[in-house]
C-alpha positions as a printed Julia matrix, in Angstrom:
294×3 Matrix{Float64}:
 -21.91    4.93   19.54
 -21.81    1.39   20.89
 -23.68    0.23   17.36
 -21.13    2.18   15.45
 -18.53    0.61   13.15
 -14.85    1.64   12.8
 -12.21    0.45   10.27
  -8.59    1.39   10.39
  -6.29    0.1     7.77
  -2.55   -0.62    8.84
  -3.45   -0.97   12.44
  -1.32   -3.17   13.76
   1.5    -0.7    14.88
   2.01    3.09   14.93
  -0.65    5.66   14.01
  -3.0     2.91   13.07
  -2.7     1.07   16.37
  -3.42    3.95   18.36
  -5.99    5.26   16.6
  -7.83    1.63   16.99
  -7.22    1.87   20.76
  -8.47    5.46   21.38
 -11.78    4.76   19.06
 -12.03    1.77   21.6
 -11.83    3.94   24.76
 -14.18    6.4    23.27
 -16.45    3.62   23.3
 -17.23    3.12   19.61
 -18.76   -0.57   19.7
 -16.98   -2.28   16.56
 -13.48   -1.46   16.03
 -11.62   -3.56   13.38
  -7.76   -3.36   13.85
  -6.72   -4.85   10.4
  -2.88   -5.99    9.24
  -1.77   -7.79    6.05
  -0.34   -9.96    8.62
  -2.77  -12.1    10.48
   0.02  -13.35   13.24
   1.11   -9.39   13.58
  -2.77   -8.3    13.68
  -3.69  -11.1    16.53
  -0.8    -9.85   18.56
  -2.11   -6.18   18.31
  -5.38   -7.15   19.24
  -4.32   -8.64   22.43
  -2.06   -6.13   23.16
  -5.42   -4.15   23.27
  -7.5    -6.81   25.09
  -4.86   -6.91   27.87
  -5.61   -3.01   28.21
  -9.3    -4.05   29.03
 -10.31   -3.05   25.15
 -12.41   -5.08   22.73
 -10.93   -4.29   18.89
 -12.04   -6.91   16.49
  -9.72   -8.15   13.65
 -10.06   -8.64   10.06
  -7.1    -9.63    7.69
  -6.59   -6.89    5.36
  -3.99   -6.3     2.57
  -4.82   -2.82    0.83
  -2.64   -3.76   -2.03
  -4.65   -6.98   -2.84
  -7.98   -6.72   -4.6
  -9.3    -9.81   -3.17
  -8.54   -9.28    0.26
 -10.04   -5.85    0.07
 -13.4    -7.7    -1.69
 -13.7   -10.4     1.42
 -13.16   -7.79    4.11
 -15.81   -5.54    2.44
 -18.2    -8.62    2.19
 -17.99   -9.27    5.95
 -18.39   -5.64    6.78
 -21.81   -5.86    4.73
 -22.49   -9.41    5.94
 -21.75   -8.74    9.91
 -23.08   -5.2    10.18
 -24.69   -3.95    7.14
 -21.78   -1.73    6.29
 -19.57    0.96    8.11
 -19.44    4.13    9.88
 -15.91    5.64    9.81
 -12.94    4.11    7.65
  -9.78    5.88    8.36
  -7.6     5.07    5.32
  -4.18    4.62    7.08
  -2.2     1.83    5.32
   0.97    3.68    3.5
   4.55    2.97    2.83
   7.18    5.13    2.75
  10.6     4.71   -0.24
  12.88    2.08    0.93
  15.78    5.05    0.07
  14.83    8.54    1.42
  17.16   10.27   -0.73
  17.03    7.87   -4.24
  13.84    7.19   -6.6
  13.64    4.26   -8.46
  10.86    2.97  -10.56
  10.21   -0.37   -8.92
  10.36    1.58   -5.71
   7.83    4.02   -6.84
   5.48    1.83   -8.05
   5.35   -0.03   -4.9
   4.78    3.43   -3.15
   1.9     4.37   -5.42
   0.33    1.22   -4.95
   0.44    0.94   -1.32
  -0.69    4.52   -0.95
  -2.52    6.02   -3.69
  -4.02    3.02   -5.87
  -5.02    1.21   -2.97
  -7.68    3.7    -1.91
  -9.2     3.59   -5.15
  -9.78   -0.44   -5.0
 -11.15    0.51   -1.47
 -13.54    3.33   -3.05
 -14.63    0.48   -5.46
 -15.47   -1.95   -3.11
 -16.03   -0.47    0.48
 -17.46    2.92   -0.57
 -20.58    1.49   -1.25
 -21.5     0.1     1.79
 -20.87    3.03    4.15
 -23.48    3.77    5.8
 -25.37    7.4     5.77
 -23.31   10.19    7.44
 -20.46    8.03    7.66
 -16.94    9.31    7.51
 -13.88    8.78    5.8
 -10.5    10.16    7.18
  -7.58   10.13    4.22
  -3.96    9.9     6.46
  -1.75   11.83    3.87
   1.4    14.38    5.39
   2.72   17.41    5.01
   4.57   15.74    2.1
   0.94   15.49    0.45
   0.35   19.62    0.16
   0.81   21.27   -3.23
   3.68   23.57   -2.17
   5.45   20.25   -2.42
   5.36   20.79   -6.32
   7.07   23.71   -8.96
   5.35   22.59  -11.93
   2.97   25.38  -12.47
   1.11   22.73  -14.95
   0.19   20.27  -12.53
  -0.14   22.85   -9.58
  -3.01   24.33  -11.98
  -4.33   21.02  -13.04
  -4.64   19.56   -9.32
  -6.45   22.79   -8.09
  -9.03   23.54  -10.34
 -12.34   23.65   -9.37
 -13.38   20.64  -11.76
 -10.75   18.26  -10.85
 -11.51   14.81  -12.14
  -9.78   11.25  -11.14
  -8.21   11.24  -14.46
  -6.46   14.39  -13.51
  -5.15   12.66  -10.89
  -4.13    9.23  -12.49
  -2.72   11.5   -15.3
   0.0    13.18  -12.53
   0.9     9.92  -11.25
   1.51    8.46  -14.47
   3.53   11.27  -15.56
   5.76   10.88  -12.51
   5.86    6.74  -12.79
   6.88    7.11  -16.51
   9.74   10.08  -16.1
  11.24    7.87  -13.21
  10.81    4.83  -15.83
  12.09    6.35  -18.48
  14.82    8.72  -16.61
  13.6    12.1   -17.34
  12.85   13.49  -13.57
  13.46   17.25  -13.6
  14.05   18.54  -10.39
  12.8    21.86  -11.19
   9.17   20.18  -10.97
   9.6    19.77   -7.61
  10.53   21.89   -4.38
  12.58   18.81   -3.17
  13.75   15.3    -4.41
  14.15   13.22   -1.49
  11.2    11.17   -0.61
   9.57   11.91   -4.01
   7.4     8.64   -4.85
   5.86    9.19   -0.99
   5.44   13.06   -1.99
   3.57   12.08   -4.83
   1.46    9.52   -3.51
   0.53   11.77   -0.64
  -0.56   14.85   -3.39
  -2.34   12.18   -4.89
  -4.12   11.09   -2.14
  -4.93   14.84   -0.77
  -6.18   15.62   -4.43
  -8.31   12.36   -4.67
 -10.03   13.4    -0.93
 -11.39   16.39   -3.02
 -13.08   14.42   -5.93
 -14.18   11.92   -3.63
 -15.98   14.67   -1.73
 -17.75   15.71   -4.81
 -18.81   12.4    -5.62
 -20.1    11.74   -2.41
 -23.84   11.7    -1.31
 -26.02   10.56    1.42
 -24.32   12.85    3.93
 -20.91   11.12    3.97
 -18.2    13.35    4.65
 -14.1    12.8     3.49
 -10.85   14.52    4.63
  -7.59   14.42    4.47
  -5.05   14.54    7.45
  -1.21   15.39    7.93
  -0.86   13.42   11.3
   2.63   15.11   11.98
   5.89   14.01   12.39
   5.54   11.0    14.28
   7.74    8.43   16.09
   7.06    5.43   14.1
   9.02    2.38   11.91
   7.88    4.48    8.76
  10.25    7.6    10.17
  12.66    5.05   11.82
  11.12    6.06   15.48
  12.49    9.56   14.99
   9.77   12.0    15.11
   7.89   14.94   17.19
   5.12   13.4    18.31
   4.28    9.96   20.07
   1.51    7.74   18.36
  -0.74    8.12   21.05
  -0.28   11.91   20.08
  -0.88   11.26   16.7
  -4.13    9.39   17.14
  -5.89   12.59   18.49
  -6.5    14.55   15.18
  -7.84   11.44   13.2
 -10.35   10.44   15.94
 -11.21   14.06   15.79
 -11.95   14.3    12.41
 -13.89   10.87   13.11
 -15.97   11.63   16.06
 -16.09   15.04   16.88
 -16.02   17.32   13.84
 -18.99   18.85   12.76
 -20.54   16.62    9.92
 -20.77   19.54    7.75
 -16.71   19.71    7.22
 -16.45   17.96    4.06
 -13.17   17.8     1.62
 -10.96   19.44    3.97
  -7.02   19.07    4.47
  -6.21   19.22    8.05
  -3.15   19.02   10.5
  -2.18   17.12   13.62
  -3.18   20.15   15.74
  -6.88   19.84   14.17
  -6.96   23.14   12.21
  -7.36   23.08    8.65
  -5.3    23.98    5.79
  -5.55   25.47    2.41
  -4.21   22.53    0.41
  -4.94   24.14   -2.98
  -2.2    27.04   -2.13
   1.03   26.74   -3.27
   2.19   29.69   -1.37
   1.69   28.48    2.12
   4.41   26.68    1.94
   3.54   23.86    3.99
   5.68   21.24    2.54
   7.83   19.08    4.36
  11.3    19.7     4.42
  13.63   17.34    4.12
  16.49   18.73    5.99
  14.18   18.81    9.54
  13.49   15.12    8.81
  17.49   14.28    7.98
  18.34   16.29   11.23
  16.08   14.8    13.54
  17.03   11.32   12.28
  20.36   12.36   12.95
  19.58   13.65   16.65
  17.81   10.4    17.2
  20.78    8.33   16.09
  18.95    7.16   12.94
  21.2     7.75   10.2
């Protein structure tokens, strides 16, 4: 464990921060806390150092290809690669109930397209039997969709990256052209976020099919967590929410691959729209109100 290298993106606060803390506590030798903002990243590292932990820091902006390339080169030169990658960095829609093109592009770039860039530059240096965890959401379950064409296309056995990109492009084009059809979705709030997380879950399945050398790639709904993203409303603390990603990173059998997990460490069938595991905005809004956040 002491020689393992772990990276958590977007980890200067929230679930990512708590995950770095727990990986350090579990004895992973080299745990990288990453942040787009260097000052905030160093401040987060200092907090953990005061707890007696020894995380490492590297600047990383997941929406910046050069930043990703620089970090990948650092990992290759310093450690020869990495053993654990937790793709945690993400944004939520600026307005929970309204969808704009500019905001949708911002969310998709941070939550989905960034992982494609990471795949291009970081995945080649994953070590044998490495583990990748893509942090998704219940907003990412296929039951968030009603459009039968896209449900069928995204859940087919021979799913390809081109299918996922076509889904994302279809959404962005419809937003840009003002042709979004409410009948295509179970709910309209947080729509760009839902699209991004459904794309991440579908991508996880494609990535696993392409993975070699024993590498495992799974996606995870971390729960309704009290973070800045949810205006600090939620049912789980960041410490509680860090348990599932660490479980997938360190404890689950290496043979578990291409699956979709929930915060309670149970596997769910991502491809079954009848399971109704989708996020319900009414619950989200009710909790925000109870926490006096709206």
